[in-house]
Tab-separated table of N, CA and C in Angstrom:
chain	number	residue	atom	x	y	z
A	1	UNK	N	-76.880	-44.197	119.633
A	1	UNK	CA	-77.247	-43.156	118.692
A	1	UNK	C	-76.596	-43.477	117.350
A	2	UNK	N	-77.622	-43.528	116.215
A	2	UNK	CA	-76.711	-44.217	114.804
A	2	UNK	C	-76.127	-42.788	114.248
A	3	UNK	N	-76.850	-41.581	114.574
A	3	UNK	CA	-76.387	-40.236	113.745
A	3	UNK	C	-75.733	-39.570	114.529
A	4	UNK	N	-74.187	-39.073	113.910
A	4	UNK	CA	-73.517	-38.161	114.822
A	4	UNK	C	-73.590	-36.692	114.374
A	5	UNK	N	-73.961	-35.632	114.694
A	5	UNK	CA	-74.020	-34.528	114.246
A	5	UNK	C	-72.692	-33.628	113.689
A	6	UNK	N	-71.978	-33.951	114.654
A	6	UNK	CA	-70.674	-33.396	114.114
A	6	UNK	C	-69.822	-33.915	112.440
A	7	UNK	N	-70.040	-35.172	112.828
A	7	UNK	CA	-69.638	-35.496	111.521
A	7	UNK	C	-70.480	-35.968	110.712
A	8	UNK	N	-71.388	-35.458	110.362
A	8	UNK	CA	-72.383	-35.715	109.235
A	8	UNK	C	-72.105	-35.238	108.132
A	9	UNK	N	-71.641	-35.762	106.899
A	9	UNK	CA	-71.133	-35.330	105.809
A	9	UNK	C	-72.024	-34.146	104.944
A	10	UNK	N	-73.750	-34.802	105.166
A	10	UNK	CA	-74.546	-33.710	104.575
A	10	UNK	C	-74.612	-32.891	105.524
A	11	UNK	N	-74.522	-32.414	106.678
A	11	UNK	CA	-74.896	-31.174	107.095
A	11	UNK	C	-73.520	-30.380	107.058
A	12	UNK	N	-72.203	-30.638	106.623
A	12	UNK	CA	-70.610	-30.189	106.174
A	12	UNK	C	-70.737	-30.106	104.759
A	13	UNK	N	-71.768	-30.313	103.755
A	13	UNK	CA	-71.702	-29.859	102.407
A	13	UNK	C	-73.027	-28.929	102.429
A	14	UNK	N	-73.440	-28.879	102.830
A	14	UNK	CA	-74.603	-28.002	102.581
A	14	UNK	C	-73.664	-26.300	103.569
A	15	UNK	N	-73.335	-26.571	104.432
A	15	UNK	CA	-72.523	-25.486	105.363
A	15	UNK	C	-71.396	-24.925	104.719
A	16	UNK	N	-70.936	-25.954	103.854
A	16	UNK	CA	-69.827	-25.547	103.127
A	16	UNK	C	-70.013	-24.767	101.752
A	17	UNK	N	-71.075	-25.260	100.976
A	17	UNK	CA	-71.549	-24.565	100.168
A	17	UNK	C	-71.904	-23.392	100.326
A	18	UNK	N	-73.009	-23.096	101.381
A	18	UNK	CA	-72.975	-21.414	101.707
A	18	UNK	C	-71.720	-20.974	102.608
A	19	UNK	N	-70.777	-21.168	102.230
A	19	UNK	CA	-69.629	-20.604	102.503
A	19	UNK	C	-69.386	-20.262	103.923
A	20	UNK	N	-69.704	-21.245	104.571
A	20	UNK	CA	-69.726	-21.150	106.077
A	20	UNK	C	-68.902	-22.089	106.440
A	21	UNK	N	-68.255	-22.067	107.759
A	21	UNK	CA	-67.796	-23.033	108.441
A	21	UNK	C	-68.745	-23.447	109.627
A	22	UNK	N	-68.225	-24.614	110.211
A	22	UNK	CA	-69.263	-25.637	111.055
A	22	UNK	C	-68.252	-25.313	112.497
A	23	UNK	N	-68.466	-24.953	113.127
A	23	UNK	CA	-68.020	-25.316	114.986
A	23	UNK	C	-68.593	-25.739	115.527
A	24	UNK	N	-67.884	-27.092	116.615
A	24	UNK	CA	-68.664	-27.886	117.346
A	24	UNK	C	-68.559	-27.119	118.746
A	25	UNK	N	-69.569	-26.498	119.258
A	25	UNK	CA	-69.858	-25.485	120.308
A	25	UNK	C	-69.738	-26.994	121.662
A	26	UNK	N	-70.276	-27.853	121.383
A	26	UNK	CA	-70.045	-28.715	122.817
A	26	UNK	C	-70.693	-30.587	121.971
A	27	UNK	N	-70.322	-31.240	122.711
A	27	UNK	CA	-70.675	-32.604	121.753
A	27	UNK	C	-72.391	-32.553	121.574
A	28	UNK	N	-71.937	-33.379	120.202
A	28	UNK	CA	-73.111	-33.381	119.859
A	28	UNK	C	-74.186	-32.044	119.801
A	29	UNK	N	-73.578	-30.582	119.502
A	29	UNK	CA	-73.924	-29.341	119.367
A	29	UNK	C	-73.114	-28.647	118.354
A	30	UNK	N	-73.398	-28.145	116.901
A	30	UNK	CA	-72.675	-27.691	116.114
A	30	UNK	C	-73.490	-26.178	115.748
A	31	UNK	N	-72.512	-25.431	115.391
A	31	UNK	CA	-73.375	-23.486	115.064
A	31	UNK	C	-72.244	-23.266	114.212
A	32	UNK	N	-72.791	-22.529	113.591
A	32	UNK	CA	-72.540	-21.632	112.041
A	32	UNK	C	-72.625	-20.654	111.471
A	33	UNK	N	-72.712	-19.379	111.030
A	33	UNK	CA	-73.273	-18.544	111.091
A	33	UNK	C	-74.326	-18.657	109.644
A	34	UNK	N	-75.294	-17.748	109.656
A	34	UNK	CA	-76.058	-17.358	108.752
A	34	UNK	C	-76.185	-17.064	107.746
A	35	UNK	N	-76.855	-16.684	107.054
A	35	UNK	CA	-77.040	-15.470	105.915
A	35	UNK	C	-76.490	-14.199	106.364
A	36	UNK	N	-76.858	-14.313	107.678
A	36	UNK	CA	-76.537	-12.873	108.288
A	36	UNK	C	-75.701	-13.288	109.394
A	37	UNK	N	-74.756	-12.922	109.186
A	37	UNK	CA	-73.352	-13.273	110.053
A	37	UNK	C	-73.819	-12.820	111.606
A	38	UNK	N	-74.605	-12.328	112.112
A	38	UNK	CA	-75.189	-12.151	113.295
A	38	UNK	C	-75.903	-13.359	114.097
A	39	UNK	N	-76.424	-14.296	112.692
A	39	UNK	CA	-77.235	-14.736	113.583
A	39	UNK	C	-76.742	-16.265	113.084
A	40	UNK	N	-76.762	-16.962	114.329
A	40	UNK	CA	-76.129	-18.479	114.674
A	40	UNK	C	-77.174	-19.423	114.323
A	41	UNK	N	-77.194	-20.850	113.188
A	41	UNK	CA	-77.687	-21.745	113.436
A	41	UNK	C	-77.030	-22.663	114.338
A	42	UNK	N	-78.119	-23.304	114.624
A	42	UNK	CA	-77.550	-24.345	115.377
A	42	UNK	C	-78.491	-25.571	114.999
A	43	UNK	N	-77.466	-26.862	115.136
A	43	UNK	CA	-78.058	-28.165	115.257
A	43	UNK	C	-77.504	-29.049	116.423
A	44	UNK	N	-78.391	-29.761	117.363
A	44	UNK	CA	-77.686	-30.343	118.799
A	44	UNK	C	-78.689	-31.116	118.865
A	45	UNK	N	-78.073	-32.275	119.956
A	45	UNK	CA	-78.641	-33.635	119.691
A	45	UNK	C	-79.109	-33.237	121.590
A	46	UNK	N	-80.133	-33.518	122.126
A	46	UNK	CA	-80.324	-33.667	123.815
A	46	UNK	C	-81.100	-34.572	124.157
A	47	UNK	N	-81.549	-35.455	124.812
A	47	UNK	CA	-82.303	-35.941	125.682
A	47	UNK	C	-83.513	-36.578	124.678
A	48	UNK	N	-82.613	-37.481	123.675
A	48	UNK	CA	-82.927	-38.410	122.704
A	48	UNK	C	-83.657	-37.553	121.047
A	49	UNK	N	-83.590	-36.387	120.934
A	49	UNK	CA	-84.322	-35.315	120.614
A	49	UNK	C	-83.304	-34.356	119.693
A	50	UNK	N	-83.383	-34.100	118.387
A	50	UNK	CA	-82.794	-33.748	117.373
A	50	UNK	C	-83.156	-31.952	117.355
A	51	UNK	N	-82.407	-31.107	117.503
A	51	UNK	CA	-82.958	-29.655	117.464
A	51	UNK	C	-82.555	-29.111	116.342
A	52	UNK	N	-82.975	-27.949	115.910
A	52	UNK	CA	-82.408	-26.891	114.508
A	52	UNK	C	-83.084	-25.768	115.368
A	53	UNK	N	-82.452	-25.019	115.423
A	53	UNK	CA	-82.621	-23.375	115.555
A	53	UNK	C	-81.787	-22.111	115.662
A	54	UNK	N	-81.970	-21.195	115.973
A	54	UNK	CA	-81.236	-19.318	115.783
A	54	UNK	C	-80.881	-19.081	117.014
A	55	UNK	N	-80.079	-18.395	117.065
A	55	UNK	CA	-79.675	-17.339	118.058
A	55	UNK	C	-79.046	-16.411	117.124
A	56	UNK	N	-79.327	-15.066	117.553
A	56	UNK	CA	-78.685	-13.981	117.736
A	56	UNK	C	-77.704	-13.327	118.300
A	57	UNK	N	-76.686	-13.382	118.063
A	57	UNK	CA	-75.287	-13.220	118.673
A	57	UNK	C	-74.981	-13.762	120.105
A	58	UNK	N	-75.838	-14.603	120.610
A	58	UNK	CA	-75.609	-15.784	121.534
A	58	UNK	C	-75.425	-17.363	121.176
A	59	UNK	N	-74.897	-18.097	122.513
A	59	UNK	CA	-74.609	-19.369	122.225
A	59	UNK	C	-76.029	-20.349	122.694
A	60	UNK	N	-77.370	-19.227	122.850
A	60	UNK	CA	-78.380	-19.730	123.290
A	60	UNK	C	-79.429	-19.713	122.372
A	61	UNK	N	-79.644	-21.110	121.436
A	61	UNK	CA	-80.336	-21.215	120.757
A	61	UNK	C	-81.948	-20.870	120.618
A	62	UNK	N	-82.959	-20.596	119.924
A	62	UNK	CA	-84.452	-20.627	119.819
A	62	UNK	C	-84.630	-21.911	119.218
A	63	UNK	N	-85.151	-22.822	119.885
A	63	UNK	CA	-85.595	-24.251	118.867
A	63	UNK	C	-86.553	-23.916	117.857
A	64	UNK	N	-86.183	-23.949	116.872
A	64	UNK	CA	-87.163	-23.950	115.761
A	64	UNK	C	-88.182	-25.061	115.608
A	65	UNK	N	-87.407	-26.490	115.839
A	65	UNK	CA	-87.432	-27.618	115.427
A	65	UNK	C	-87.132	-28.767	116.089
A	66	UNK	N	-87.536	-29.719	116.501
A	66	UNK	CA	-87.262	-31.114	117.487
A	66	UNK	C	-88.067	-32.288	116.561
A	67	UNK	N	-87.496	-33.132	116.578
A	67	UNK	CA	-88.097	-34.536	115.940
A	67	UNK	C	-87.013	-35.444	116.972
A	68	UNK	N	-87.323	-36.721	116.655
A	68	UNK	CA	-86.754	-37.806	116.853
A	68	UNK	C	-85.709	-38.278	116.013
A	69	UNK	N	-85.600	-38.181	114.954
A	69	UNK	CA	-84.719	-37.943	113.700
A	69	UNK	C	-83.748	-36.853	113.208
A	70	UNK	N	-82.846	-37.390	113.103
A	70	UNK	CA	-81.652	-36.169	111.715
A	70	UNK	C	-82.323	-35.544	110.554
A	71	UNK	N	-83.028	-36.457	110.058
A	71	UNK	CA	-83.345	-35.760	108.765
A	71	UNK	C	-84.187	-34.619	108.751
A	72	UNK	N	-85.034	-34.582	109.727
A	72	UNK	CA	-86.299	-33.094	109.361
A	72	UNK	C	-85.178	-32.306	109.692
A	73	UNK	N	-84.472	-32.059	110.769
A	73	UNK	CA	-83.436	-30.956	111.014
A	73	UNK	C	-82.718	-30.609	109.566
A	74	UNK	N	-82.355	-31.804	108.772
A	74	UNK	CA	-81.072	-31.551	107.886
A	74	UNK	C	-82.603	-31.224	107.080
A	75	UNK	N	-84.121	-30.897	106.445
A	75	UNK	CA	-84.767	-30.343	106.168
A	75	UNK	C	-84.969	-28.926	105.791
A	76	UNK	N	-85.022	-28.828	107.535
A	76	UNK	CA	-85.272	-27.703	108.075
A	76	UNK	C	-84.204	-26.669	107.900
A	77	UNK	N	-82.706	-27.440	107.917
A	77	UNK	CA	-81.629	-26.617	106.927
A	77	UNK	C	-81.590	-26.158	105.769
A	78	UNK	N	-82.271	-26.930	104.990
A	78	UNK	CA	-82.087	-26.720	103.571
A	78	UNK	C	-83.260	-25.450	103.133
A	79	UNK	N	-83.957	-25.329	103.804
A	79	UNK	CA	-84.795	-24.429	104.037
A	79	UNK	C	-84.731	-23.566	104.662
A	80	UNK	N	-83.945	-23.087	105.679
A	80	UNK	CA	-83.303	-21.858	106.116
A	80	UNK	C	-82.445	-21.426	105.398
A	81	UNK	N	-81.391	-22.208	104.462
A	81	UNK	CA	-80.542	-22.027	103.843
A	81	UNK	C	-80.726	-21.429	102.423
A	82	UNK	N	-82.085	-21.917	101.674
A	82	UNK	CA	-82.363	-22.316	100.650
A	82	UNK	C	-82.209	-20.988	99.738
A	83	UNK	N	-82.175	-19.640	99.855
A	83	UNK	CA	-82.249	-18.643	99.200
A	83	UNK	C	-81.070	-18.204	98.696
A	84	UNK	N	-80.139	-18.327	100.207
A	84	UNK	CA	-78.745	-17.796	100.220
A	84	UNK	C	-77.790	-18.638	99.737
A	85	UNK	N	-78.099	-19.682	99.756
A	85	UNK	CA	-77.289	-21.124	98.926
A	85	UNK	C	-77.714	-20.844	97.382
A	86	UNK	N	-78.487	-20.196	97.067
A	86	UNK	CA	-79.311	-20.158	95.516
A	86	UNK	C	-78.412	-18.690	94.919
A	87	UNK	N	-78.349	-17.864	96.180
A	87	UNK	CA	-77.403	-16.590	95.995
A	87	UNK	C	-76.093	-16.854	95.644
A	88	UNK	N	-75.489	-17.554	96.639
A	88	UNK	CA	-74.158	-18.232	96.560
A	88	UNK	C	-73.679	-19.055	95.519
A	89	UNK	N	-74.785	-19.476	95.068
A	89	UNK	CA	-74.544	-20.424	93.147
A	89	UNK	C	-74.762	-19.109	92.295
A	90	UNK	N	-75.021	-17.883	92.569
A	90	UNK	CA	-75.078	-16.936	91.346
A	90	UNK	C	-76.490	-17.264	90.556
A	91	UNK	N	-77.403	-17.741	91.497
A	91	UNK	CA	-78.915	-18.252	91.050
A	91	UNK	C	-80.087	-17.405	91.036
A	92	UNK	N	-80.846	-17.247	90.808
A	92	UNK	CA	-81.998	-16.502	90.970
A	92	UNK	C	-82.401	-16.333	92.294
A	93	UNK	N	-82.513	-15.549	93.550
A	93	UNK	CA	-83.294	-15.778	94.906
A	93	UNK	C	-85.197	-15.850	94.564
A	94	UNK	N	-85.547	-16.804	94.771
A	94	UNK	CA	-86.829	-16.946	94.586
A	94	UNK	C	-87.485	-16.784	95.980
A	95	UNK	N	-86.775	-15.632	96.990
A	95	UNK	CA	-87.664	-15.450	97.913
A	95	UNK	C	-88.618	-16.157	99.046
A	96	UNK	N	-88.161	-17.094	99.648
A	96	UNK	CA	-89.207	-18.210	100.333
A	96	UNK	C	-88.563	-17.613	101.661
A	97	UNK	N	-87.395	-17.006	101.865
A	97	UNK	CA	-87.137	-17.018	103.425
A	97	UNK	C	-88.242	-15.906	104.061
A	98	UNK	N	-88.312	-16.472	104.909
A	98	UNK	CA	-89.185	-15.398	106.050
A	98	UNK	C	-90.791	-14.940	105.218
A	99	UNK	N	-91.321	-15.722	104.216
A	99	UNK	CA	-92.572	-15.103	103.874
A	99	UNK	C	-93.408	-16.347	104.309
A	100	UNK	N	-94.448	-16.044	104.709
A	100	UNK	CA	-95.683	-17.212	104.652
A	100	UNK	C	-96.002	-17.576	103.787
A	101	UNK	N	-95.687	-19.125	103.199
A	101	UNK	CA	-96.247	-19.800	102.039
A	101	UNK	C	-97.558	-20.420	102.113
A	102	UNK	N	-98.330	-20.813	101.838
A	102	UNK	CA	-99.652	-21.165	101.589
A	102	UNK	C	-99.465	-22.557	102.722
A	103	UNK	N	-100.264	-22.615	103.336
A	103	UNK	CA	-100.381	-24.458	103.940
A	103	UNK	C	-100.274	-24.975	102.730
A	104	UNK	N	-99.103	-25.716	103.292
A	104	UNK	CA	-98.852	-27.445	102.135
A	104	UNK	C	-99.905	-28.101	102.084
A	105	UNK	N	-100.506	-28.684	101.131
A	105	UNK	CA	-101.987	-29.608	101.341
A	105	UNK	C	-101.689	-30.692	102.021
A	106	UNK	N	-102.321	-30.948	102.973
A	106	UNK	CA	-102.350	-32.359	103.204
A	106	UNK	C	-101.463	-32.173	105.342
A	107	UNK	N	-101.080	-30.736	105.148
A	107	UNK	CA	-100.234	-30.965	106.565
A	107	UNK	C	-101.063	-29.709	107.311
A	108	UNK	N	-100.670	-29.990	108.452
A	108	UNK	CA	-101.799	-29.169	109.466
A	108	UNK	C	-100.948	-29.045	110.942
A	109	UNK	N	-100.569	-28.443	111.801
A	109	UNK	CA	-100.057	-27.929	112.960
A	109	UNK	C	-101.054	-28.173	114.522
A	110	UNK	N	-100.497	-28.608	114.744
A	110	UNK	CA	-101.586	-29.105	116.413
A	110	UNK	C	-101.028	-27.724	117.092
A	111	UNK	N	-102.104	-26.677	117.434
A	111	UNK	CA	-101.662	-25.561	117.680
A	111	UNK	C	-101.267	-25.536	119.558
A	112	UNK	N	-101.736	-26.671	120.121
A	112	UNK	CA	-101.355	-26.755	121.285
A	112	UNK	C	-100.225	-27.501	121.866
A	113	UNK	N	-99.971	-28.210	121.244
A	113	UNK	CA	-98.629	-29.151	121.223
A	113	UNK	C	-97.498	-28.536	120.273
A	114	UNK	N	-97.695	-27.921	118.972
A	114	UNK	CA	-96.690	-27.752	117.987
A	114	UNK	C	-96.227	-28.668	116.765
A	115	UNK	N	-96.780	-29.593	117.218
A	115	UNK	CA	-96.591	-31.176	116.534
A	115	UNK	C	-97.175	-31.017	114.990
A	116	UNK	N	-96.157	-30.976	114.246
A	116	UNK	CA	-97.192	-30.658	112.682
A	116	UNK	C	-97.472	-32.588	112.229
A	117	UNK	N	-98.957	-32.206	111.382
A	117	UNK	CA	-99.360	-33.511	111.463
A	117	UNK	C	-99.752	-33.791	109.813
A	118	UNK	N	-99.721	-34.849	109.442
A	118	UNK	CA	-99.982	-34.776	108.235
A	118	UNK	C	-100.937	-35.930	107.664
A	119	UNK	N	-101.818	-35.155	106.936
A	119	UNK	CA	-103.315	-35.915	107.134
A	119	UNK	C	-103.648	-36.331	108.264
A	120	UNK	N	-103.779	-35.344	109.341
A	120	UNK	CA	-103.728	-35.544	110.558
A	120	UNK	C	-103.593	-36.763	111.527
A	121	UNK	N	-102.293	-37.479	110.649
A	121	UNK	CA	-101.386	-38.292	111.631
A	121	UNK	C	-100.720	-37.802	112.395
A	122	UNK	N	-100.287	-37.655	113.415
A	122	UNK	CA	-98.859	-37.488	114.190
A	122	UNK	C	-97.382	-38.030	113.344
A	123	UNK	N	-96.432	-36.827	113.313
A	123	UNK	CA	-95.029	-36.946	112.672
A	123	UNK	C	-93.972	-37.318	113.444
A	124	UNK	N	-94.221	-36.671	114.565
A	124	UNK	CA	-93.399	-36.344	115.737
A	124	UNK	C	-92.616	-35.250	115.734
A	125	UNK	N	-92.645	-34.360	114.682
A	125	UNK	CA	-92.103	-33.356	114.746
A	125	UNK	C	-92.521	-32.249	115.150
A	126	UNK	N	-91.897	-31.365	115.934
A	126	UNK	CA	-92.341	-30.352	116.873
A	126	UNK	C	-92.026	-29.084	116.788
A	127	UNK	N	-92.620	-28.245	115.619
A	127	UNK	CA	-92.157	-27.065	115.087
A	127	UNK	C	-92.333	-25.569	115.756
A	128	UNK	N	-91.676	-24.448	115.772
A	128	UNK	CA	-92.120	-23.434	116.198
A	128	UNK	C	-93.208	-22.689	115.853
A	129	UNK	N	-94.538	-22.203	116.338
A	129	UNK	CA	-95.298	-21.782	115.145
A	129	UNK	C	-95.430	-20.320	115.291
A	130	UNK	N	-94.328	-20.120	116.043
A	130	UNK	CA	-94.232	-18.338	116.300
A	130	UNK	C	-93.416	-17.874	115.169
A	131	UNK	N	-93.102	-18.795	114.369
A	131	UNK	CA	-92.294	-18.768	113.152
A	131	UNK	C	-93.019	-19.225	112.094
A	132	UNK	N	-91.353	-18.574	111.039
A	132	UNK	CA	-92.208	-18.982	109.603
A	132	UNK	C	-91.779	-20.816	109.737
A	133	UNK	N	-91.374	-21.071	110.915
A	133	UNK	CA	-91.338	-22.747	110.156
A	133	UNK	C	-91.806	-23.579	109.853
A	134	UNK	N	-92.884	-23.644	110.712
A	134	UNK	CA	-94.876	-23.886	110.649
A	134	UNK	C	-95.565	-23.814	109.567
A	135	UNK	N	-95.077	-22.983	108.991
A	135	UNK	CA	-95.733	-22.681	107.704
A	135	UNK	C	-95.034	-23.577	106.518
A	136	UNK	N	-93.788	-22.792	106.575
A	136	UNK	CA	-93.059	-23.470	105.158
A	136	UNK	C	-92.073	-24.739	105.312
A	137	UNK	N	-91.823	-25.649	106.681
A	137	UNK	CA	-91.544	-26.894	106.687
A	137	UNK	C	-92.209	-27.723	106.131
A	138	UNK	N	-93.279	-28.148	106.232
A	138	UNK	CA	-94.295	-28.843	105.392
A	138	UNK	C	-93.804	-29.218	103.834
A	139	UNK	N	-93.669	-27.801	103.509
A	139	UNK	CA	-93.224	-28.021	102.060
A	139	UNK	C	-91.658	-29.084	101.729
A	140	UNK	N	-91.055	-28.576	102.593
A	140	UNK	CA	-89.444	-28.832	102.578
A	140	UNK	C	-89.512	-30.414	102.914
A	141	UNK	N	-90.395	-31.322	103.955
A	141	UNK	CA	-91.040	-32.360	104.642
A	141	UNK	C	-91.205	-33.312	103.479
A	142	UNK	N	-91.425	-32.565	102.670
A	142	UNK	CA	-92.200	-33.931	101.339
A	142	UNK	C	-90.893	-34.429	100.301
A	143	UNK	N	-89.897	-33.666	100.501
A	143	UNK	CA	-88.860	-34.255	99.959
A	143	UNK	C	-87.196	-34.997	100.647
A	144	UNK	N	-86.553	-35.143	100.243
A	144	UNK	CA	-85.503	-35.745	101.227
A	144	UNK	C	-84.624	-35.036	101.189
A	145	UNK	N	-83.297	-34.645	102.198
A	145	UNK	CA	-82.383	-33.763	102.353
A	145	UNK	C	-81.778	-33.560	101.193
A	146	UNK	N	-81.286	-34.771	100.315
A	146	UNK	CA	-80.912	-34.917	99.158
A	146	UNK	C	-81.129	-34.445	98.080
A	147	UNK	N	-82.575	-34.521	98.114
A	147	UNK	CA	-83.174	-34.148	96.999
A	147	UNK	C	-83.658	-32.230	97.078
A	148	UNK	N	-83.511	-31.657	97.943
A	148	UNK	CA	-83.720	-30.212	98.647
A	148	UNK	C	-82.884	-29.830	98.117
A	149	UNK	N	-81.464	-30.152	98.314
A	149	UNK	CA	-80.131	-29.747	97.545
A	149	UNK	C	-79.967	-29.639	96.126
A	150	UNK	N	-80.499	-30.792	95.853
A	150	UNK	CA	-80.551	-30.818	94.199
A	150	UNK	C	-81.407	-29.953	93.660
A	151	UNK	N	-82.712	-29.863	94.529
A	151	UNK	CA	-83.512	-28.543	93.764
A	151	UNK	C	-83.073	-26.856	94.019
A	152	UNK	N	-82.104	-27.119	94.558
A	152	UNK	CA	-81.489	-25.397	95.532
A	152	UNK	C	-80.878	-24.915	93.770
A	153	UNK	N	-80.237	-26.182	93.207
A	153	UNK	CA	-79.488	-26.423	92.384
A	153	UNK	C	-80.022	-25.611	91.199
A	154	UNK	N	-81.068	-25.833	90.904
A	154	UNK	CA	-81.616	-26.250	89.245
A	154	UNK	C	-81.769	-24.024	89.218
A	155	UNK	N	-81.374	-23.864	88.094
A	155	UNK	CA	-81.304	-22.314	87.322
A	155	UNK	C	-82.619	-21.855	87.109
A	156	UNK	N	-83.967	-22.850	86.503
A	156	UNK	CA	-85.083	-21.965	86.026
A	156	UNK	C	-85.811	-21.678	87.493
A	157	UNK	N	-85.946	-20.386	87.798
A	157	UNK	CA	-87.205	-20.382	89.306
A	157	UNK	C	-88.182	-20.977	88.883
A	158	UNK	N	-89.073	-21.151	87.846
A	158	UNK	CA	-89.930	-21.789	86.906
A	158	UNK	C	-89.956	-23.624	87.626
A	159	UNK	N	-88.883	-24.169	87.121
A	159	UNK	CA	-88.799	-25.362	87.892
A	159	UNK	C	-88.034	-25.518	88.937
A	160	UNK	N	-87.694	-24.782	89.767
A	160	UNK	CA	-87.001	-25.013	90.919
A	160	UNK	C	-88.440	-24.627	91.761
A	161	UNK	N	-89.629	-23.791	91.606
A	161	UNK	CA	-90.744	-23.690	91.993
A	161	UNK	C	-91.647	-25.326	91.980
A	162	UNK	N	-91.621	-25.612	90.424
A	162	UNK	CA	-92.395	-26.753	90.611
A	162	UNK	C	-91.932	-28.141	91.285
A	163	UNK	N	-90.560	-28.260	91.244
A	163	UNK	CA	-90.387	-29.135	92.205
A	163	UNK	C	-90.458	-29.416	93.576
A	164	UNK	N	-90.413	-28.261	93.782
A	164	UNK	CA	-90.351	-27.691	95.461
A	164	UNK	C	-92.080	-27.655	95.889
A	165	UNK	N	-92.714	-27.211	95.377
A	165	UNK	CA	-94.117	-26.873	95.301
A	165	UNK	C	-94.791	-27.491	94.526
A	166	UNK	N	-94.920	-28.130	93.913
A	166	UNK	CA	-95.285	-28.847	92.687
A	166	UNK	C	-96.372	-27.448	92.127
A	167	UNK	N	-95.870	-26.528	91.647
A	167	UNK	CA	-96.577	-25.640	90.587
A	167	UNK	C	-95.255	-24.805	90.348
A	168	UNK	N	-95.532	-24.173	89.162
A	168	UNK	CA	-94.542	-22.957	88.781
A	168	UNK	C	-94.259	-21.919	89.383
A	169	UNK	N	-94.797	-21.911	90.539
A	169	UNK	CA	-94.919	-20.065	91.527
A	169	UNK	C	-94.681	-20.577	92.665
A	170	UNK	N	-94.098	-19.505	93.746
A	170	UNK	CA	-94.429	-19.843	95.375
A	170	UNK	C	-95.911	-19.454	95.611
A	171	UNK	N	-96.069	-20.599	96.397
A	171	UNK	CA	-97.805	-20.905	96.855
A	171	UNK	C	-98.052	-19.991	98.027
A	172	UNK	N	-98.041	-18.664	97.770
A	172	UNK	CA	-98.091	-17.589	98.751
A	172	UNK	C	-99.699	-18.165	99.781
A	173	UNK	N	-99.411	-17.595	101.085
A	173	UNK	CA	-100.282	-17.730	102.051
A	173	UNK	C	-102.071	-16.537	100.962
């Protein structure tokens, strides 16, 4: 395994920034709390298979998220995170948590598998679609963990919209 979860420097600055601390609940399994101190992320590595998801005052996660890879997870963070990290800089909240954003062009959800696909390739990523993650991963997908952060960053909602979305507005459903 080349990625260790526990010590991954970006998923300890992004955790640290929203003013959270990281506990390693069991190897290769780390939880945190939220926006809402109730409710637990989690990121854990199993049976070759990368997870991101919630619990609610348990140590028993909802998978949001499975790929083969670190990075859609560390994604899929920056996007759960993305409002309250924008709060936490004293930033504008531009509202993306929990609303349905418009389908990203170009990406599409295999509604029987979960597998979001893009230009209906296979990603390998395996999203919840009883959630908003289905919806607004896609968006978060087209850029790199790196670069998610840097746009959490930027002051105008104006361009922190168009980078994220490539237009000036959230691309409401």
């Amino acid at each position: 395994m080349d990625t260790t979860i526990s010590d991954d420097e970006f998923i300890e600055t992004v955790v640290s920034s929203a003013k959270r601390e990281v506990h390693e609940l069991a190897e290769e399994h780390i939880i945190f709390p939220g926006p809402d101190p109730q409710i637990l992320i989690h990121i854990w590595h199993e049976n070759d298979f990368y997870f991101g998801g919630t619990s609610e005052r348990s140590y028993r996660p909802r998978g949001d998220i499975r790929a083969d890879d670190l990075t859609p997870v560390k994604q899929w963070l920056i996007m759960e995170l993305f409002d309250f990290l924008r709060l936490s800089w004293h930033l504008e909240d531009i509202g993306i948590a929990f609303r349905r954003l418009a389908p990203a062009p170009n990406w599409s959800q295999d509604h029987k598998t979960g597998e979001l696909l893009h230009e209906g390739s296979s990603t390998g990523i395996i999203a919840n679609d009883s959630s908003h993650v289905a919806a607004n991963l896609p968006w978060f997908l087209k850029h790199s963990p790196e670069r998610l952060f840097k746009i959490a960053h930027i002051e105008s909602t104006k361009e922190v919209c168009q980078a994220l979305f490539g237009m000036p507005r959230i691309p409401f459903a």
